[in-house]
PDB file of C-alpha atoms in Angstrom:
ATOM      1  CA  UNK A   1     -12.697   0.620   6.395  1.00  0.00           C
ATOM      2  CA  UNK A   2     -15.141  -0.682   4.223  1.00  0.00           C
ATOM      3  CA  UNK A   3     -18.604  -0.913   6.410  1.00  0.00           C
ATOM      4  CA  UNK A   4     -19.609  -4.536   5.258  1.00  0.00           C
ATOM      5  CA  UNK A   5     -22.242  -6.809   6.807  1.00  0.00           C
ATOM      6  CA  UNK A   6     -20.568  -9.256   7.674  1.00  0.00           C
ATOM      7  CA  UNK A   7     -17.076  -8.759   8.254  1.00  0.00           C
ATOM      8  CA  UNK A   8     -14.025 -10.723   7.708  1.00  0.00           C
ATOM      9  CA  UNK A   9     -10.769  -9.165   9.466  1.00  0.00           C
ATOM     10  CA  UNK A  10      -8.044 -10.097   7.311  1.00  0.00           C
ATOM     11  CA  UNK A  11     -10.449  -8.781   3.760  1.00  0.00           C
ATOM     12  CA  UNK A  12     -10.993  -5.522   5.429  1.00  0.00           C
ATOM     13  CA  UNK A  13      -7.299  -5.299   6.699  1.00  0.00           C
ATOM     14  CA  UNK A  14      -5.951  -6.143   3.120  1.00  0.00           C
ATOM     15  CA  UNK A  15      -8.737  -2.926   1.215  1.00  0.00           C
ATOM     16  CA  UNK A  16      -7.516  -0.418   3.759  1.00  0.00           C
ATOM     17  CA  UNK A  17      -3.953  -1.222   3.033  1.00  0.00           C
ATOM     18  CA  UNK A  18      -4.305  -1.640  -0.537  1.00  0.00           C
ATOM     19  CA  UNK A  19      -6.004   1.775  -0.323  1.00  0.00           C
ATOM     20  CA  UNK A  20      -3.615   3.413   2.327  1.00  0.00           C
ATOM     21  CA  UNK A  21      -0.349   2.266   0.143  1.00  0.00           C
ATOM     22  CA  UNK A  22      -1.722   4.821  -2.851  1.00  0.00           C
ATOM     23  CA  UNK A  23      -1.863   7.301   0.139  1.00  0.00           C
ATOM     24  CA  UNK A  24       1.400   6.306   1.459  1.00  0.00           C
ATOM     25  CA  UNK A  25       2.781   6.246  -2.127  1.00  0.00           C
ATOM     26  CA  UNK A  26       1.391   9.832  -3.279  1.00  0.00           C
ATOM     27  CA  UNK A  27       3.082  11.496   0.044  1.00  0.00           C
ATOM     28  CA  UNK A  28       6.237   9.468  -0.726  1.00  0.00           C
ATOM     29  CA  UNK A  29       6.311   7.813   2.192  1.00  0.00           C
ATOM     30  CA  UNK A  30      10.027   5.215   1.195  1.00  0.00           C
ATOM     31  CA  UNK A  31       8.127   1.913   0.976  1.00  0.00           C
ATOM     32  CA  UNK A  32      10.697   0.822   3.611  1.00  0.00           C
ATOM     33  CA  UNK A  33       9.123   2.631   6.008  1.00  0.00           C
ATOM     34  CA  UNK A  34       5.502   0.928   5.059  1.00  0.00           C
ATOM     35  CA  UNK A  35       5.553  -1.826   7.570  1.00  0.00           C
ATOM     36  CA  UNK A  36       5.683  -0.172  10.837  1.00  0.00           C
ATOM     37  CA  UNK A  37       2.768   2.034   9.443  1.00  0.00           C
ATOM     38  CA  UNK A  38       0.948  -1.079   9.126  1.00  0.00           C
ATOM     39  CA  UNK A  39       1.934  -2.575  12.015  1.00  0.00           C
ATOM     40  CA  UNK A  40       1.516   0.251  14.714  1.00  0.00           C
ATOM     41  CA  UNK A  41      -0.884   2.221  12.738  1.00  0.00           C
ATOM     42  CA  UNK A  42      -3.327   0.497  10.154  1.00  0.00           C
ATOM     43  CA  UNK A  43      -4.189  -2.263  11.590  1.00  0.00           C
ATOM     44  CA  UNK A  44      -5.082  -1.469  15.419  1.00  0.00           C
ATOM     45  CA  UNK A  45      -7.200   0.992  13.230  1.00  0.00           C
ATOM     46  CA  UNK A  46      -9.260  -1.581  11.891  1.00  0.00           C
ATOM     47  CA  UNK A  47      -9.251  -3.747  15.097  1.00  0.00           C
ATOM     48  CA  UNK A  48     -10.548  -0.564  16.685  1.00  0.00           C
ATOM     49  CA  UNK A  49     -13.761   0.113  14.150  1.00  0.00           C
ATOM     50  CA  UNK A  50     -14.608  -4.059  13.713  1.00  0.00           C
ATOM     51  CA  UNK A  51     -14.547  -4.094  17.506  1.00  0.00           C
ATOM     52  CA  UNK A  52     -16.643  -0.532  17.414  1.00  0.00           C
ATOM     53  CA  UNK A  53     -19.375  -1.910  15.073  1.00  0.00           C
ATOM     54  CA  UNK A  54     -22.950  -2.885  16.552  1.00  0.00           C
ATOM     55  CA  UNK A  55     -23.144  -6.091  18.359  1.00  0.00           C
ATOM     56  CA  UNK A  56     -25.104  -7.348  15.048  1.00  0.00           C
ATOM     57  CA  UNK A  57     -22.301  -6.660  13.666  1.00  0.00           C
ATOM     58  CA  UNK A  58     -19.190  -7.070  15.789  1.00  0.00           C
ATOM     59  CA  UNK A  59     -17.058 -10.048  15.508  1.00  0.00           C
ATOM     60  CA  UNK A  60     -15.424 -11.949  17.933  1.00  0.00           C
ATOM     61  CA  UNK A  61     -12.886 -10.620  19.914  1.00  0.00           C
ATOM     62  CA  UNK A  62     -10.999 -13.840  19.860  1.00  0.00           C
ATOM     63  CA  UNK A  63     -11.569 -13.986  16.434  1.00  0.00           C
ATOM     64  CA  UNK A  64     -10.478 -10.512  15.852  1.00  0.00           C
ATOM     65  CA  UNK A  65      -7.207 -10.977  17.826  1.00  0.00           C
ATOM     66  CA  UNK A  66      -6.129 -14.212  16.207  1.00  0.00           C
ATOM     67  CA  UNK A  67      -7.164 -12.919  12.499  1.00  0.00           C
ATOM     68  CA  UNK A  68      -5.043  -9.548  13.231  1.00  0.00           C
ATOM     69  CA  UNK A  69      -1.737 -11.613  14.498  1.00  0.00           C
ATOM     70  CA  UNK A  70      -2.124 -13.843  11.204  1.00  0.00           C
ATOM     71  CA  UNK A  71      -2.353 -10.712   8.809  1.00  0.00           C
ATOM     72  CA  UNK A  72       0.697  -9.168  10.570  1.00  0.00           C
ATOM     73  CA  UNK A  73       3.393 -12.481  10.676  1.00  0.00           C
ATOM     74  CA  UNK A  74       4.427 -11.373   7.258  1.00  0.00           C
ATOM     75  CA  UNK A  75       5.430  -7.808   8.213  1.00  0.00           C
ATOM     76  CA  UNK A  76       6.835  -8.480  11.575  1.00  0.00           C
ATOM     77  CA  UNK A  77       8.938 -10.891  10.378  1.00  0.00           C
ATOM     78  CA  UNK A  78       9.959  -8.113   7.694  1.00  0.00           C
ATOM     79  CA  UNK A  79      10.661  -5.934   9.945  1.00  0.00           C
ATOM     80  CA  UNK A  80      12.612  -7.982  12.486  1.00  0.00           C
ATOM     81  CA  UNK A  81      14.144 -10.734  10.597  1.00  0.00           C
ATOM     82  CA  UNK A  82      16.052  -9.453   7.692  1.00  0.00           C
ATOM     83  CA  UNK A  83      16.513 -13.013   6.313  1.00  0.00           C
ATOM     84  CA  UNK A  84      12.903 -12.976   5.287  1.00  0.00           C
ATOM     85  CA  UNK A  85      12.721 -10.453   3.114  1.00  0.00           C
ATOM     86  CA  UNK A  86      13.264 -11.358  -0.818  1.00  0.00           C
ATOM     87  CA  UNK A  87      16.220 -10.048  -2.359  1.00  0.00           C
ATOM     88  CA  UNK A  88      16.809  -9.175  -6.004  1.00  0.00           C
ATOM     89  CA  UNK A  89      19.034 -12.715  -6.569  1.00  0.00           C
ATOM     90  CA  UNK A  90      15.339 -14.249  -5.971  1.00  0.00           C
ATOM     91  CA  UNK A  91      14.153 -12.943  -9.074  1.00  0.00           C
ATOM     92  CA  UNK A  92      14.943 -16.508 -11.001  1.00  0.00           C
ATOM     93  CA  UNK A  93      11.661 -17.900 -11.356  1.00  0.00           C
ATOM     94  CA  UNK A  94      11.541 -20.748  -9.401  1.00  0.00           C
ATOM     95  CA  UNK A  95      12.905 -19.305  -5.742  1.00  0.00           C
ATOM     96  CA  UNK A  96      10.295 -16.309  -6.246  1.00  0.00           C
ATOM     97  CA  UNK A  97       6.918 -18.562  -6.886  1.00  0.00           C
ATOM     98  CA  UNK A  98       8.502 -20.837  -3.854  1.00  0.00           C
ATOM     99  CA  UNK A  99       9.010 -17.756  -1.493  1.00  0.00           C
ATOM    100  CA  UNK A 100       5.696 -16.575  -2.918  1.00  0.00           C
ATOM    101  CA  UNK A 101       4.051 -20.339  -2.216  1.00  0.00           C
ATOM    102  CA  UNK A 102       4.738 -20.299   1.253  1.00  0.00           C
ATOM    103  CA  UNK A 103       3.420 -17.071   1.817  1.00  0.00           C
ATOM    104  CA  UNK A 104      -0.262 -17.946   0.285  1.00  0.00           C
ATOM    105  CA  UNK A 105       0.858 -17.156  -3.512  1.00  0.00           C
ATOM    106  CA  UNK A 106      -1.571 -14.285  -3.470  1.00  0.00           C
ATOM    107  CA  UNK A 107      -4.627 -16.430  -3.536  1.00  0.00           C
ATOM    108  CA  UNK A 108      -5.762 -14.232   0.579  1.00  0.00           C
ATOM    109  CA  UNK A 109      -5.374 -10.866   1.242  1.00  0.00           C
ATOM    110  CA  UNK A 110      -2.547 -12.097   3.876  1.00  0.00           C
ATOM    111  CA  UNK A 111      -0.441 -12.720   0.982  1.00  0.00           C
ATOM    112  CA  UNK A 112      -1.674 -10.616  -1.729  1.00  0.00           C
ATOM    113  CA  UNK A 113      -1.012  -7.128  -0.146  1.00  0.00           C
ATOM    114  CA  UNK A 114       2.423  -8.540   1.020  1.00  0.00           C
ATOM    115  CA  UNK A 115       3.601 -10.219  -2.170  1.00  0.00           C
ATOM    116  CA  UNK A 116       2.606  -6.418  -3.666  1.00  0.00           C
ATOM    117  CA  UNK A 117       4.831  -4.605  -1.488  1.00  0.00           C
ATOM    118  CA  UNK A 118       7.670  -7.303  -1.792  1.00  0.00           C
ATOM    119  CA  UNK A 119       7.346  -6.554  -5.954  1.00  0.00           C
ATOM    120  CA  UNK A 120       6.792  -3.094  -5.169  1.00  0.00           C
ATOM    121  CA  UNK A 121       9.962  -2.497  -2.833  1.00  0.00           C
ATOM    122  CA  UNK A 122      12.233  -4.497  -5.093  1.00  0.00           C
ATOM    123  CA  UNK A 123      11.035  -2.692  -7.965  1.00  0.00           C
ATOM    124  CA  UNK A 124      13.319   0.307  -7.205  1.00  0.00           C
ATOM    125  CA  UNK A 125      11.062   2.647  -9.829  1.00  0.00           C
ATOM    126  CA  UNK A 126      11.121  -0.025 -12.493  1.00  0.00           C
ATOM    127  CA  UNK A 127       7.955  -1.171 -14.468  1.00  0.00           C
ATOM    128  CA  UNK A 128       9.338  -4.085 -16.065  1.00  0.00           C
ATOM    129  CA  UNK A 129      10.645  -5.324 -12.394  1.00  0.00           C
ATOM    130  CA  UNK A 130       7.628  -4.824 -10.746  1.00  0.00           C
ATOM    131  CA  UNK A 131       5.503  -7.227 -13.232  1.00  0.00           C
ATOM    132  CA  UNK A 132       8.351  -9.549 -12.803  1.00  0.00           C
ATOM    133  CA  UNK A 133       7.633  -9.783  -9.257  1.00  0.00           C
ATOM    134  CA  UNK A 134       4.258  -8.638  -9.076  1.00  0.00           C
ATOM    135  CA  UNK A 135       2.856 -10.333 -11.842  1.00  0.00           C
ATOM    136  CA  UNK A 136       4.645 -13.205 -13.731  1.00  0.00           C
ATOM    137  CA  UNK A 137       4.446 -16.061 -11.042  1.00  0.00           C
ATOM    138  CA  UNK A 138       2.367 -18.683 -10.752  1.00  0.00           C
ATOM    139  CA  UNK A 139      -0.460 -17.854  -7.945  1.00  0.00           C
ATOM    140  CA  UNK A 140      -3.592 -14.998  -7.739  1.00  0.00           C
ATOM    141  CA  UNK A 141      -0.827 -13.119  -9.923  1.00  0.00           C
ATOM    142  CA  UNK A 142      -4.063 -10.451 -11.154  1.00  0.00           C
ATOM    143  CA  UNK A 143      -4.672  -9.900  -7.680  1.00  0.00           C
ATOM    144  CA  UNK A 144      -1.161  -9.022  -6.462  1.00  0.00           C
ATOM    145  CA  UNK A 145      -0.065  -7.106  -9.514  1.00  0.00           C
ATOM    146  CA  UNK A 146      -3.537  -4.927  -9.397  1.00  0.00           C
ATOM    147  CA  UNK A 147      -2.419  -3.627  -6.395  1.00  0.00           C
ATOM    148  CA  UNK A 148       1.671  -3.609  -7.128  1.00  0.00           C
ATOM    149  CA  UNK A 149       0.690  -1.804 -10.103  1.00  0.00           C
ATOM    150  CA  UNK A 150      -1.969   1.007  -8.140  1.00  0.00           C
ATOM    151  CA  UNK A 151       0.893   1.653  -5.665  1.00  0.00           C
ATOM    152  CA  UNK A 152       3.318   2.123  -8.200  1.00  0.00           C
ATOM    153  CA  UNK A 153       1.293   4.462 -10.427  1.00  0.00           C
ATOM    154  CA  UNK A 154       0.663   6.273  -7.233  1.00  0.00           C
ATOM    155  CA  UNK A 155       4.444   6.891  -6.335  1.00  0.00           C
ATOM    156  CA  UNK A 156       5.592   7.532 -10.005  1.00  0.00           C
ATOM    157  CA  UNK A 157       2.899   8.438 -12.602  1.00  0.00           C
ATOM    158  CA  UNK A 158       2.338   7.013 -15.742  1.00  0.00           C
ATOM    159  CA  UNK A 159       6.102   8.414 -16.717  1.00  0.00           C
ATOM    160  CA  UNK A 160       7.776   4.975 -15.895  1.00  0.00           C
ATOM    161  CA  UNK A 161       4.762   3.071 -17.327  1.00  0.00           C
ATOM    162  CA  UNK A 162       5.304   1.927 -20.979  1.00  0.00           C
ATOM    163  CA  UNK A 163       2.477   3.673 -22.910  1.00  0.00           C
ATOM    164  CA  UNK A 164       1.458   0.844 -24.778  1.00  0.00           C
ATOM    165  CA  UNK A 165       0.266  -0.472 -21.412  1.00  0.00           C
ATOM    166  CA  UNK A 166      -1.896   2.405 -20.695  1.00  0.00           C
ATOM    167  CA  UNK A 167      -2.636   4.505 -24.089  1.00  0.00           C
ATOM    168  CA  UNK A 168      -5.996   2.324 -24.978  1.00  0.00           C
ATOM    169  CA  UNK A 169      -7.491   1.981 -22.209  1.00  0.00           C
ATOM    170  CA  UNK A 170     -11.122   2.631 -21.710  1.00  0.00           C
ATOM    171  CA  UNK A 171     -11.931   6.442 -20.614  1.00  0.00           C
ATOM    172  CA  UNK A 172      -8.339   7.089 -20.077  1.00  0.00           C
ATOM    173  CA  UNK A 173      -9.109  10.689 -20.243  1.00  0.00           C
ATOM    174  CA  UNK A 174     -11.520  10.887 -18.107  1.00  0.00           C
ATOM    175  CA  UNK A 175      -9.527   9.111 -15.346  1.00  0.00           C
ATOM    176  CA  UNK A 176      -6.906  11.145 -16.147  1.00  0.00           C
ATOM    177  CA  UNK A 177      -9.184  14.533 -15.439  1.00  0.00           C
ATOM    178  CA  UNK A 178     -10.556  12.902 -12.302  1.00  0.00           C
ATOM    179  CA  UNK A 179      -6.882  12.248 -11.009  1.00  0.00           C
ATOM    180  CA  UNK A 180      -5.918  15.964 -11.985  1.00  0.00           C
ATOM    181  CA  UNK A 181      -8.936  16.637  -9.716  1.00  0.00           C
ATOM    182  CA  UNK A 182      -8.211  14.630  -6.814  1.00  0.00           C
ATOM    183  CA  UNK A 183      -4.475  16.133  -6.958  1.00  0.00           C
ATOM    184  CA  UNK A 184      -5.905  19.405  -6.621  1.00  0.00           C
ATOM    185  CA  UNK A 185      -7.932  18.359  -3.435  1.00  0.00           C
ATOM    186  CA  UNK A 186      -4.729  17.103  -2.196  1.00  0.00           C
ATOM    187  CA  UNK A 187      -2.671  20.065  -2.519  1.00  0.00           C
ATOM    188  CA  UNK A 188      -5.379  21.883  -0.973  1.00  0.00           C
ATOM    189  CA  UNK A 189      -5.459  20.371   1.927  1.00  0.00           C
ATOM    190  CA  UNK A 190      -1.709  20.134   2.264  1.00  0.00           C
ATOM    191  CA  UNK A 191      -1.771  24.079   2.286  1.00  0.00           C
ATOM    192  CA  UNK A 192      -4.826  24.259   4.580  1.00  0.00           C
ATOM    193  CA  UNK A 193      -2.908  21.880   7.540  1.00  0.00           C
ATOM    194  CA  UNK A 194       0.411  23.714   6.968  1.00  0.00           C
ATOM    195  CA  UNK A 195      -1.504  27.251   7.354  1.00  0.00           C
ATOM    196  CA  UNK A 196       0.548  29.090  10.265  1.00  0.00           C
ATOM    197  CA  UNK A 197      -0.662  29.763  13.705  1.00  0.00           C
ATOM    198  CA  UNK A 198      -2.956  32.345  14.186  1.00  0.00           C
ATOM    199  CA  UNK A 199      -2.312  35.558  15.877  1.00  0.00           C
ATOM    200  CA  UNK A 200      -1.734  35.690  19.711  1.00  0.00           C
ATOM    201  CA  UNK A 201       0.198  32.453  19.932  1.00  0.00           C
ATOM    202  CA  UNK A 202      -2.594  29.956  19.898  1.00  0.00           C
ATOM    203  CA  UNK A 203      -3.018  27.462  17.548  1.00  0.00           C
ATOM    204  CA  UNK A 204      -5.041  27.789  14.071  1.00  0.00           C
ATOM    205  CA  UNK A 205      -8.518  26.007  14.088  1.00  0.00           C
ATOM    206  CA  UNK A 206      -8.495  22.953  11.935  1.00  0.00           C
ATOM    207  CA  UNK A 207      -9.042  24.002   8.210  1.00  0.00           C
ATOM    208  CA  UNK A 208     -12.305  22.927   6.684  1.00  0.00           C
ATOM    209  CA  UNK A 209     -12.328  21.462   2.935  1.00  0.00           C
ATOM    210  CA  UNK A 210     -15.559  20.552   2.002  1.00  0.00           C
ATOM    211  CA  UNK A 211     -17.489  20.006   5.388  1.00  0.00           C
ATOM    212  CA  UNK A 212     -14.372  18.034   6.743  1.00  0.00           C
ATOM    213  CA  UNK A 213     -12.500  19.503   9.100  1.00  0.00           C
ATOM    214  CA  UNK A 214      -8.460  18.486   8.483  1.00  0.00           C
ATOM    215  CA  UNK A 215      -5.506  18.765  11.278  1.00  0.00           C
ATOM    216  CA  UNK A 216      -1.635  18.743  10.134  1.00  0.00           C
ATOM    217  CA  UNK A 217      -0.474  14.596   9.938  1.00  0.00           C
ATOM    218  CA  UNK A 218       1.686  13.474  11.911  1.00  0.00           C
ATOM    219  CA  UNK A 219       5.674  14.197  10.521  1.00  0.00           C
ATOM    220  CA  UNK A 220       6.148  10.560   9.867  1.00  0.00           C
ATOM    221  CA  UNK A 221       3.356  10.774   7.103  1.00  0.00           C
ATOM    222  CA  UNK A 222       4.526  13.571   5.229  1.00  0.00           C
ATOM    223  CA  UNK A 223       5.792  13.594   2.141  1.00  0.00           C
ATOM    224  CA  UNK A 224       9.956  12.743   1.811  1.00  0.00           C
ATOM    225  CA  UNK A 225      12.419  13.197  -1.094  1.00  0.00           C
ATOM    226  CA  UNK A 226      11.793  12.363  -4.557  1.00  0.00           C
ATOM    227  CA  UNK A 227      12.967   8.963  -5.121  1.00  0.00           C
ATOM    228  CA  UNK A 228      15.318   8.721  -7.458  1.00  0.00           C
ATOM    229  CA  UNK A 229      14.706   7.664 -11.382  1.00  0.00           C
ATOM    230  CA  UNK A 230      16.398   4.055 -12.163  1.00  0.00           C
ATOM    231  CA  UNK A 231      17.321   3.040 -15.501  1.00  0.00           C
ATOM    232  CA  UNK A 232      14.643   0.585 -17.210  1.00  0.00           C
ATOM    233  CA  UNK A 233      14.892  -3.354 -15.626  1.00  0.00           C
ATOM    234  CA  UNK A 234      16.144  -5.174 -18.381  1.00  0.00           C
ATOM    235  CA  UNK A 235      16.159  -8.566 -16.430  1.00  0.00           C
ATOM    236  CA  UNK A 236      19.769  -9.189 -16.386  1.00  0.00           C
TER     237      UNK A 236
END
């Protein structure tokens, strides 16, 4: 997490899983399986370092524990009330910004990193359906479709992304060299925790990649099938 001076649960919850869904998304992790990742995983993470911090530093534990159940209602009740989650026949305009509205329309990062994985998991691989839902409704729609839209490029590349979105922007190629690089870290370090035990039986030290020292994930974190290519949303 972000090491801020003064901290605000929820702001730090919502950047580490803003950044840990382009993670999530370049392993293919199914965006199904997201939730209990944040639930079980992400989150006690954060708890864990804000409660770590110097006592300068360290909020409330109270505060802490009340902030952490609010940022989680949303995915809880994903992931144990099916009636909550938004379904494709939502997509008329009015029951998606009212769904959206009582969720906080994007405008916290309660809302915003939930209303991107909502527009993100109904997307199914489709650009045009993810700005639907991620972008064309009426709260902090910039907010929630900046992060749809880094997940998604994440998961799929800029192969399902109309090129007139992308094709002008500033230092595209530059990006574009720095992702190539990043990849290559990646793969890397894939191949350096999947390196076989070594002789004797015992276990291979942790590889080291620039300083870092890097042990295998755990199974639930690495990467699953391909998912499959959907023809273009054309909002019927």
């Amino acid at each position: 997490p972000p090491c801020l001076s003064h901290h605000c649960f929820c702001g730090c919850a919502s950047a580490v899983v803003s950044a840990a869904g382009c993670a999530l998304a370049c392993e293919q992790v199914p965006v199904e399986e997201w939730p209990e990742i944040i639930v079980h995983d992400l989150v006690p993470r954060v708890e864990k370092y804000l409660l770590g911090r110097p006592p300068s530093r360290r909020p409330a534990v109270d505060e802490v524990s009340r902030e952490s159940q609010r940022f989680l209602q949303p995915w809880r009740s994903y992931m144990h009330d099916p009636r909550t989650r938004m379904t494709l026949r939502q997509i008329a305009d009015p029951e998606r910004d009212k769904r959206y509205e009582s969720l906080g329309a994007g405008w916290d990062g309660i809302s915003a990193v939930f209303i991107a994985f909502e527009a993100l998991r109904l997307a199914q691989g489709s650009w045009e359906r993810l700005v639907h839902f991620g972008g064309a409704h009426g709260g902090d729609s910039d907010s929630t479709l900046a992060i749809a839209g880094a997940w998604f490029g994440a998961a799929y590349g800029l192969g399902r992304t109309p090129p007139s979105q992308w094709r002008a922007v500033e230092k595209l190629q530059e990006m574009c060299q720095m992702a190539e690089a990043l990849e290559q870290i990646r793969s890397d370090l894939q191949r350096a925790v999947a390196a076989p035990p070594a002789s004797g039986g015992k276990a291979a030290p942790a590889a080291e990649v620039g300083g870092v020292a890097y042990r295998k994930p755990d199974a639930s974190y690495m990467p699953s099938a391909e998912p499959p290519r959907v023809a273009p949303y054309r909002g019927q």
